[in-house]
Coordinates of C-alpha atoms and ligand atoms in Angstrom, one line a residue:
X1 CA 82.1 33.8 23.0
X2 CA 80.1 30.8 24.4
X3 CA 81.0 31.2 28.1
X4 CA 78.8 28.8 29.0
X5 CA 81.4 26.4 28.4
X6 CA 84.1 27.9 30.6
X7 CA 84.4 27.8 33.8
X8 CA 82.1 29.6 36.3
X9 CA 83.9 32.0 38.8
X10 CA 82.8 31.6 42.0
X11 CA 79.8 34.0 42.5
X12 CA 80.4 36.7 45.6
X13 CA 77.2 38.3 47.2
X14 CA 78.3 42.3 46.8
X15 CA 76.3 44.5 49.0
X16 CA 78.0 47.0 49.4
X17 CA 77.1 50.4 47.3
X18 CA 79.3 49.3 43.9
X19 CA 81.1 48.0 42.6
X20 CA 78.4 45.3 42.1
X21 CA 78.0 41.7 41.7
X22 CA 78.7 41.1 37.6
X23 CA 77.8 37.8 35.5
X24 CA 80.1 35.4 34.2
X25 CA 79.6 36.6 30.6
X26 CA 80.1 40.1 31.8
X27 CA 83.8 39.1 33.5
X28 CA 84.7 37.2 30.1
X29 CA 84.0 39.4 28.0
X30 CA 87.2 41.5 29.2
X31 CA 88.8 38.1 27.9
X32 CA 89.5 39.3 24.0
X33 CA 92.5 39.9 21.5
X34 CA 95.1 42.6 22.5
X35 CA 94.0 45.5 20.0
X36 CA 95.1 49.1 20.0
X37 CA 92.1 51.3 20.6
X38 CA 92.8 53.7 17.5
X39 CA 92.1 50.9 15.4
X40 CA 88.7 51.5 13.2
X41 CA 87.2 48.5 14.7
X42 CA 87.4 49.7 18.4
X43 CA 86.3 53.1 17.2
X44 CA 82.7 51.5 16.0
X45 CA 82.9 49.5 19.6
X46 CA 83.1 53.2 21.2
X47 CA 80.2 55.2 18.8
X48 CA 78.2 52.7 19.5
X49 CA 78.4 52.2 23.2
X50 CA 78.0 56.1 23.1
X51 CA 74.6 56.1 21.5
X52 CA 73.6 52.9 23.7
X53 CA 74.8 55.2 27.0
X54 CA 72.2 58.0 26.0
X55 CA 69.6 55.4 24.9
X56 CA 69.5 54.4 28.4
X57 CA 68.5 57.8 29.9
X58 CA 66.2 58.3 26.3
X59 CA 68.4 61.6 25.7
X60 CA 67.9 61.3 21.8
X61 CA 69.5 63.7 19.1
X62 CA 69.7 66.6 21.8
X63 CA 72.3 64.6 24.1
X64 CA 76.2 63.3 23.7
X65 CA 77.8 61.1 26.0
X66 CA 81.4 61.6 27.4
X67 CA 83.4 59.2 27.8
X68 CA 86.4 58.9 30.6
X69 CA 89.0 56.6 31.8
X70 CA 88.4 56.6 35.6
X71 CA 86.0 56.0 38.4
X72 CA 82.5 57.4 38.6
X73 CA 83.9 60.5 40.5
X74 CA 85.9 61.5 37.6
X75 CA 82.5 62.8 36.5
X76 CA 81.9 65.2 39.6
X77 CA 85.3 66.5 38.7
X78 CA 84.3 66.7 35.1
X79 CA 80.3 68.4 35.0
X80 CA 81.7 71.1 38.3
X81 CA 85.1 72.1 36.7
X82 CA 83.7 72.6 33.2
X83 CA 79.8 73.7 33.2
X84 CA 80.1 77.5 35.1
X85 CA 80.6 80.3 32.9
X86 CA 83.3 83.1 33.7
X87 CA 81.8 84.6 36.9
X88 CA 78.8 82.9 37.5
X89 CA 78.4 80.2 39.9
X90 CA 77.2 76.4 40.5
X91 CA 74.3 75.9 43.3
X92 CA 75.6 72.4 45.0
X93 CA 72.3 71.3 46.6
X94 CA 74.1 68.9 49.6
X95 CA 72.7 66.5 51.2
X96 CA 75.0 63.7 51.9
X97 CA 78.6 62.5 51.1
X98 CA 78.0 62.6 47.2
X99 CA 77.4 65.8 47.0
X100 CA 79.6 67.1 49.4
X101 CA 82.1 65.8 46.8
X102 CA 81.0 68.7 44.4
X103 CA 81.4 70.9 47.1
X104 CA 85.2 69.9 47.9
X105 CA 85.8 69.9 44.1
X106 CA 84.6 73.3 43.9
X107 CA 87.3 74.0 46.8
X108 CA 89.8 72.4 45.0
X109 CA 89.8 74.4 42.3
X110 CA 88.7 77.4 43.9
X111 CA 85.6 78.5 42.4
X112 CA 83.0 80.5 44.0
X113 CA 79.9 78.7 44.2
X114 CA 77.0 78.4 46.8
X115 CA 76.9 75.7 49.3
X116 CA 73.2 74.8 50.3
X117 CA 73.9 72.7 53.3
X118 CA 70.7 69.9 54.1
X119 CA 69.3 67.4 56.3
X120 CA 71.1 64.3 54.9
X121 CA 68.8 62.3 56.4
X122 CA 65.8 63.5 54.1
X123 CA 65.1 64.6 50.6
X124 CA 66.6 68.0 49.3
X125 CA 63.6 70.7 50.3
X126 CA 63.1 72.0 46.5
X127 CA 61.6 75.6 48.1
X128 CA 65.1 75.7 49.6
X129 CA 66.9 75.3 46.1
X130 CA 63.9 78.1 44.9
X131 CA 65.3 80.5 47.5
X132 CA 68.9 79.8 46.7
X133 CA 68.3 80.8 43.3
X134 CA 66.0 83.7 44.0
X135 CA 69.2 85.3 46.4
X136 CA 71.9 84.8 43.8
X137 CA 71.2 85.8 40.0
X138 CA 74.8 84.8 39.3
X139 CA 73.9 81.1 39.5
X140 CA 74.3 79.6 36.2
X141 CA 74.4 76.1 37.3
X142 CA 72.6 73.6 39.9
X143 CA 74.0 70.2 40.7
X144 CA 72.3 67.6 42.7
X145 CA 72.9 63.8 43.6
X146 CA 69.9 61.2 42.8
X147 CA 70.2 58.9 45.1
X148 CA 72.9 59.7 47.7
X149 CA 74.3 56.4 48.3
X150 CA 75.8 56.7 51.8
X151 CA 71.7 57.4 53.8
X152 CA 70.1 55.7 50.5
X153 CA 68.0 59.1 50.4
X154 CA 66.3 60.0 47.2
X155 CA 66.6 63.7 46.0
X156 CA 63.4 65.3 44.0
X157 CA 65.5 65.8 40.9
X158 CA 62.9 66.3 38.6
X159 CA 61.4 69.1 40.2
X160 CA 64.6 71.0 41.1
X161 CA 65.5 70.2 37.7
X162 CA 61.8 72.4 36.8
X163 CA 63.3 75.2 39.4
X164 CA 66.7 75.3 37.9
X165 CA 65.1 75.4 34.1
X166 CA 62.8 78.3 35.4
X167 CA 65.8 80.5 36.4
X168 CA 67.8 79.7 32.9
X169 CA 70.2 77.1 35.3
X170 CA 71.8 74.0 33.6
X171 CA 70.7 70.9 35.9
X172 CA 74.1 68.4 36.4
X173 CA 72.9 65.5 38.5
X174 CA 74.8 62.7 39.6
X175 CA 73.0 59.8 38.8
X176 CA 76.0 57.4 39.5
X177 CA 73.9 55.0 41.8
X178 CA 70.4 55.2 39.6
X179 CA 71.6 55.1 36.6
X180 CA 70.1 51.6 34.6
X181 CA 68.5 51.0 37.6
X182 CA 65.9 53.5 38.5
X183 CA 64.6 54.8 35.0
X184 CA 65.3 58.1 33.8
X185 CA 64.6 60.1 31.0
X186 CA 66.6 63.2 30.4
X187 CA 63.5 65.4 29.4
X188 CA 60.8 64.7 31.3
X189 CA 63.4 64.9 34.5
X190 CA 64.2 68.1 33.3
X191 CA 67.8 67.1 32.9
X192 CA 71.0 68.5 31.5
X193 CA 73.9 66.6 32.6
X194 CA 74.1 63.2 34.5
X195 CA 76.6 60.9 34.6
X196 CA 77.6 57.0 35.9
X197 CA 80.3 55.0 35.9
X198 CA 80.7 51.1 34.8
X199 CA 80.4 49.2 37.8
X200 CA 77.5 50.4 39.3
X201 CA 74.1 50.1 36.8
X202 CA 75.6 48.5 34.1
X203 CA 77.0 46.0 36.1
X204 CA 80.6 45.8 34.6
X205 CA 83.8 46.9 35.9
X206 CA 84.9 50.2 37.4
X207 CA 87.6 52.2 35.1
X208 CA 85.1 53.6 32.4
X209 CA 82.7 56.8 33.3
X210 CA 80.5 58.9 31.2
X211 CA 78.3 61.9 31.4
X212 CA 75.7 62.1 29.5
X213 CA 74.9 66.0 28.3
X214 CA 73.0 68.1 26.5
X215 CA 74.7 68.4 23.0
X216 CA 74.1 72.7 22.7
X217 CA 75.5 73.2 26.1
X218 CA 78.3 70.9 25.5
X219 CA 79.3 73.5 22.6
X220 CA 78.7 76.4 24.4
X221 CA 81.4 75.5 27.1
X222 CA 83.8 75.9 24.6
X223 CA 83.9 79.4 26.2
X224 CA 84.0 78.6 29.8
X225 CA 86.9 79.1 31.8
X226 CA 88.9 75.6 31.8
X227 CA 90.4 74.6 35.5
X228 CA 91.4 70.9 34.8
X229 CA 93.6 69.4 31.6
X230 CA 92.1 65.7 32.0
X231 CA 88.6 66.3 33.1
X232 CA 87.7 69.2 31.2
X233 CA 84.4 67.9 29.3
X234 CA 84.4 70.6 26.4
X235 CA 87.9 69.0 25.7
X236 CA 86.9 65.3 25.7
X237 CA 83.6 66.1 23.8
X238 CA 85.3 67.7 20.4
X239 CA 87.9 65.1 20.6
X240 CA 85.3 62.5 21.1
X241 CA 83.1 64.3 18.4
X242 CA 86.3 64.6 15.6
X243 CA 86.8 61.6 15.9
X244 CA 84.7 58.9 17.6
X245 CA 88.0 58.5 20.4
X246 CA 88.5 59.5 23.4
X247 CA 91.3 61.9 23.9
X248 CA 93.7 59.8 25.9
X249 CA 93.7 55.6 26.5
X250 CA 90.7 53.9 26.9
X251 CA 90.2 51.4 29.4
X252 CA 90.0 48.6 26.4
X253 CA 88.9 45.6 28.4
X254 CA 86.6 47.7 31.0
X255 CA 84.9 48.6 27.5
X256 CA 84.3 45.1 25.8
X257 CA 82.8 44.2 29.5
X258 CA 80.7 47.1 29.5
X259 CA 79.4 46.8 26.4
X260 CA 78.7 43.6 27.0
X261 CA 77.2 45.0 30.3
X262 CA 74.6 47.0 27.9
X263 CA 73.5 44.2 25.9
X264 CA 72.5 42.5 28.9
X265 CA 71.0 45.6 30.4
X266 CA 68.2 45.8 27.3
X267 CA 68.2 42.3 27.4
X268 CA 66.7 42.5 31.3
X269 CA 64.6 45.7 30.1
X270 CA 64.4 49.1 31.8
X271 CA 61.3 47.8 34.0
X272 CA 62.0 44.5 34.8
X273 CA 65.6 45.3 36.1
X274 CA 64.2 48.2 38.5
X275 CA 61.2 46.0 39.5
X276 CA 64.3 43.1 40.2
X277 CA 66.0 46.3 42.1
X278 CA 63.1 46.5 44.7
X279 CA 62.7 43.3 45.0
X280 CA 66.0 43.1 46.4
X281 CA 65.8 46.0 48.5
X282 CA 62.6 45.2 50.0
X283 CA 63.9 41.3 50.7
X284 CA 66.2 43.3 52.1
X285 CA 64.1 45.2 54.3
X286 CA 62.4 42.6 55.7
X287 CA 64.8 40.3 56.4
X288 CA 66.8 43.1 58.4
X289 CA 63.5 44.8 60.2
X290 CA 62.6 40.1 60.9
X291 CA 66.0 40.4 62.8
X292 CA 65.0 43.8 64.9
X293 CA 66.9 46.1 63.2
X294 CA 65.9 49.5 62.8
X295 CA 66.3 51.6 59.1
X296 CA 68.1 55.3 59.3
X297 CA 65.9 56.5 56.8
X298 CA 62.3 56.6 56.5
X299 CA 60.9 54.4 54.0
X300 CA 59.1 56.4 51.6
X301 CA 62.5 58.5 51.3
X302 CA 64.2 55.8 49.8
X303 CA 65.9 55.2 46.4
X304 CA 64.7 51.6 47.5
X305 CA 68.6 50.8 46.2
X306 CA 70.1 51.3 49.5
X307 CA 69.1 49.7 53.6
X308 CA 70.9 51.8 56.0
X309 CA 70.4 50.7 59.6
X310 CA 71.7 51.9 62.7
X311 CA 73.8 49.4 65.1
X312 CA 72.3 48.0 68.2
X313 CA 73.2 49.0 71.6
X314 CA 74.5 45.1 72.0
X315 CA 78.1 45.3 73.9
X316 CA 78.2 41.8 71.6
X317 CA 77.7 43.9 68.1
X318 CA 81.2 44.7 66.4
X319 CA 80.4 45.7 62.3
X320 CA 84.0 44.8 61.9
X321 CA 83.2 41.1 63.6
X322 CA 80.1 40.8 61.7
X323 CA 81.3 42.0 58.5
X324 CA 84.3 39.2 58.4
X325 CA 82.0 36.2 59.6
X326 CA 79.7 37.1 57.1
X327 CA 82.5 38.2 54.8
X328 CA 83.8 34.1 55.0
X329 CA 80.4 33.0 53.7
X330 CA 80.7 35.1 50.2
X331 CA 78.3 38.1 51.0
X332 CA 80.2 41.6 51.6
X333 CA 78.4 44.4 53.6
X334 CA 79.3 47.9 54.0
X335 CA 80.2 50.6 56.7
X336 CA 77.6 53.8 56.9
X337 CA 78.7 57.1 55.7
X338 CA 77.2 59.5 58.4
X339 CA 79.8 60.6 60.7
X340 CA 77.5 60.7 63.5
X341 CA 74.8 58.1 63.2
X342 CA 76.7 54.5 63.6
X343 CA 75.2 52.7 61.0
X344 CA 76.1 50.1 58.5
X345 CA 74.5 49.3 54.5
X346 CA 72.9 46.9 52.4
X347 CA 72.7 47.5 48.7
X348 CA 70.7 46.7 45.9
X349 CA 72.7 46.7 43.1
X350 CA 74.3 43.9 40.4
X351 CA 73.4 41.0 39.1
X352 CA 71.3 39.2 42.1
X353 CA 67.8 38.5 43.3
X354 CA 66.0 38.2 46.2
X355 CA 66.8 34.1 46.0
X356 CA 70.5 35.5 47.5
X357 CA 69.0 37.6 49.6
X358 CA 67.4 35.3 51.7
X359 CA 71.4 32.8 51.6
X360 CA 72.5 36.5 52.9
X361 CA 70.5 36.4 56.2
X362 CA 70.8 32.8 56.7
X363 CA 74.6 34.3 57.3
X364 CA 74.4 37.2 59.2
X365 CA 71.6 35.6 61.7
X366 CA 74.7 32.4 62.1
X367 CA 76.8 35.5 62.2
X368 CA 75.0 37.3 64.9
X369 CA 74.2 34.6 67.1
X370 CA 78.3 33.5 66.9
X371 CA 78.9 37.4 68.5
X372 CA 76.3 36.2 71.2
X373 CA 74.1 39.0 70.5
X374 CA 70.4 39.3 71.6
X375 CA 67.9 38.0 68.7
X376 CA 65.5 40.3 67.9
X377 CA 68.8 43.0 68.1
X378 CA 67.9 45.8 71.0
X379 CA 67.9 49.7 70.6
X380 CA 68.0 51.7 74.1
X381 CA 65.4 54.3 72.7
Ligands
PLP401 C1 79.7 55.3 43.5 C2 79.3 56.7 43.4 C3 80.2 57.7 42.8 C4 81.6 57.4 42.3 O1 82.4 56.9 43.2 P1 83.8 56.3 42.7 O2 84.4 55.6 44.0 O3 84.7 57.4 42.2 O4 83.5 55.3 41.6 C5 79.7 59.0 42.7 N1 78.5 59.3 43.1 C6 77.6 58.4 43.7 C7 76.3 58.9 44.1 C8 78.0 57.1 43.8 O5 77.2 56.2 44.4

């Protein structure tokens, strides 16, 4: 489709943490014939965008993706309730809301598993994951997030992933909020299991989710105790490997806009689109340090995908004021996720440049000096 002759949409500023800004061709390409999905030709649409979703993460022969209909925390479900062996137990290294997620889903469905509670406000201390495993030989598992997307903290995963390998673990990392953005490669991360979901990297729409796993441990949970019908990944996988489908309803037009998502994503290039990434963040950066405020998280702890900053001490300063007049001018922001540190975001994700960045401030410094607060913004401390 030549969708440079249709109408453009009108082009919102996302910065919150996903879903992302998308490109007209990305929204249009949901635009197609009805079709049902068992047809043969939707069948080569999914193999293909299966081998593309393990190209990304250069997983080769040795890695399968799974496919689901559902948001990207279908995939926590998924990797926790499906990779622990009868009587062994998952390692959830937390450090933020992410992957306190795995924790709860390991509540839900009552397994037994070790909860190795962190600073959220730095990287995950690999000696501490060491230890963990060094205290528990029943272990069989360690999951991680990447980049936890509510502090914008990035976890080491490559050398926990080298610490799990050494004590015969399977690594599972959430990569929902790297994924197509920073670069990854499944071997030299030292990676078994990572997943993402459409609207985030990819830059389509949210409803499809995968996790991308290593193939022989993929068969071998054939054996594991199953605690969820829909998310169990062994079931999904053979159904997916028989016969090229997933087992239930795909999300048809979330997967013609994600494949179209793909193309675009090689088009960019693996490098270019994480050098566009920082670009982003750092314009972000600077244009929130230019108007005095100050970042929760240190700089060189960053997945540079994410500005957390704390609110002012400004009687004038209301997020909820700030977000709506800014909100009015076509750029959304987003609320922090630390219970105890008042804080708000600014993400990098989607399909913009550092050109929007600078329209973005341009609002919020109209929008802060509407609320009457003090320019640079003041901290007590
Ligand atoms: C976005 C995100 C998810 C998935 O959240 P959903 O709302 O279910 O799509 C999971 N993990 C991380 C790190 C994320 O950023």
């Amino acid at each position: 489709m030549d969708t440079t002759k249709l109408p453009s949409i009108k082009r919102n500023i996302l910065l919150n943490p996903g879903p992302a800004t998308t490109t007209d061709s990305v929204k249009y390409a949901q635009v197609v014939p009805d079709i049902c999905p068992r047809e043969e030709e939707f069948g080569d649409i999914m193999k293909q965008l299966g081998r593309d979703l393990v190209d990304i993460v250069h997983g080769g022969d040795a890695f399968t993706a799974v496919l689901f209909c559902g948001s990207g925390t279908i995939n926590i479900d998924a990797t926790v309730s499906s990779l622990v062996p009868a009587n062994k137990k998952i390692l959830i290294v937390n450090n933020g809301a992410y992957s306190n997620r795995a924790a709860e889903v390991c509540d839900y469905y009552h397994m037994d598993y070790v909860n190795l509670k962190l600073d959220i406000t730095q990287p995950a201390d690999v000696s501490k994951v060491r230890e963990a495993l060094e205290n528990d030989a029943d272990i069989a598992a360690v999951y991680c997030c990447h980049n936890e997307t509510g502090t914008g903290v990035l976890n080491p995963i490559r050398e926990i992933g080298a610490v799990a390998h050494e004590f015969k673990c399977t690594m599972i990392v959430d990569t929902t909020s790297t994924y197509a953005m920073i670069p990854i490669d499944m071997e030299k991360d030292n990676l078994d299991f990572v997943m993402s979901s459409a609207q985030k990297g990819i830059m389509a729409f949210t409803g499809l989710s995968y996790t991308i796993g290593r193939t022989s441990i993929l068969e071998a949970s054939k054996d594991y105790p199953t605690r969820s019908y829909y998310t169990n990944l062994y079931m999904q996988y053979s159904f997916i490997k028989k016969t090229g489908q997933m087992h239930f309803t795909p999300p048809v037009q979330t997967i013609y806009a994600a494949r179209q998502g793909i193309k675009e994503y090689f088009e960019e290039g693996e490098q270019p689109k994480w050098a566009r990434h920082q670009a982003v963040w750092q314009a972000l950066v600077d244009g929130s340090e230019a108007l005095g405020f100050k970042l929760l998280i240190k700089k060189e702890y960053q997945s540079k995908l994410v500005v957390s900053l704390k609110y002012p001490d400004d009687p004038n300063f209301s997020f909820e004021k700030m977000h709506d007049l800014i909100y009015e001018q076509g750029f959304t922001i987003y609320p922090g996720k630390v219970a105890d540190l008042p804080s708000f975001r600014l993400c990098a994700l989607g399909a913009i440049t550092p050109d929007d960045i600078a329209d973005f401030f341009v609002a919020m410094k109209a929008a802060l000096k509407r609320m009457n607060v003090a320019l640079p913004v003041q901290y007590n401390d």
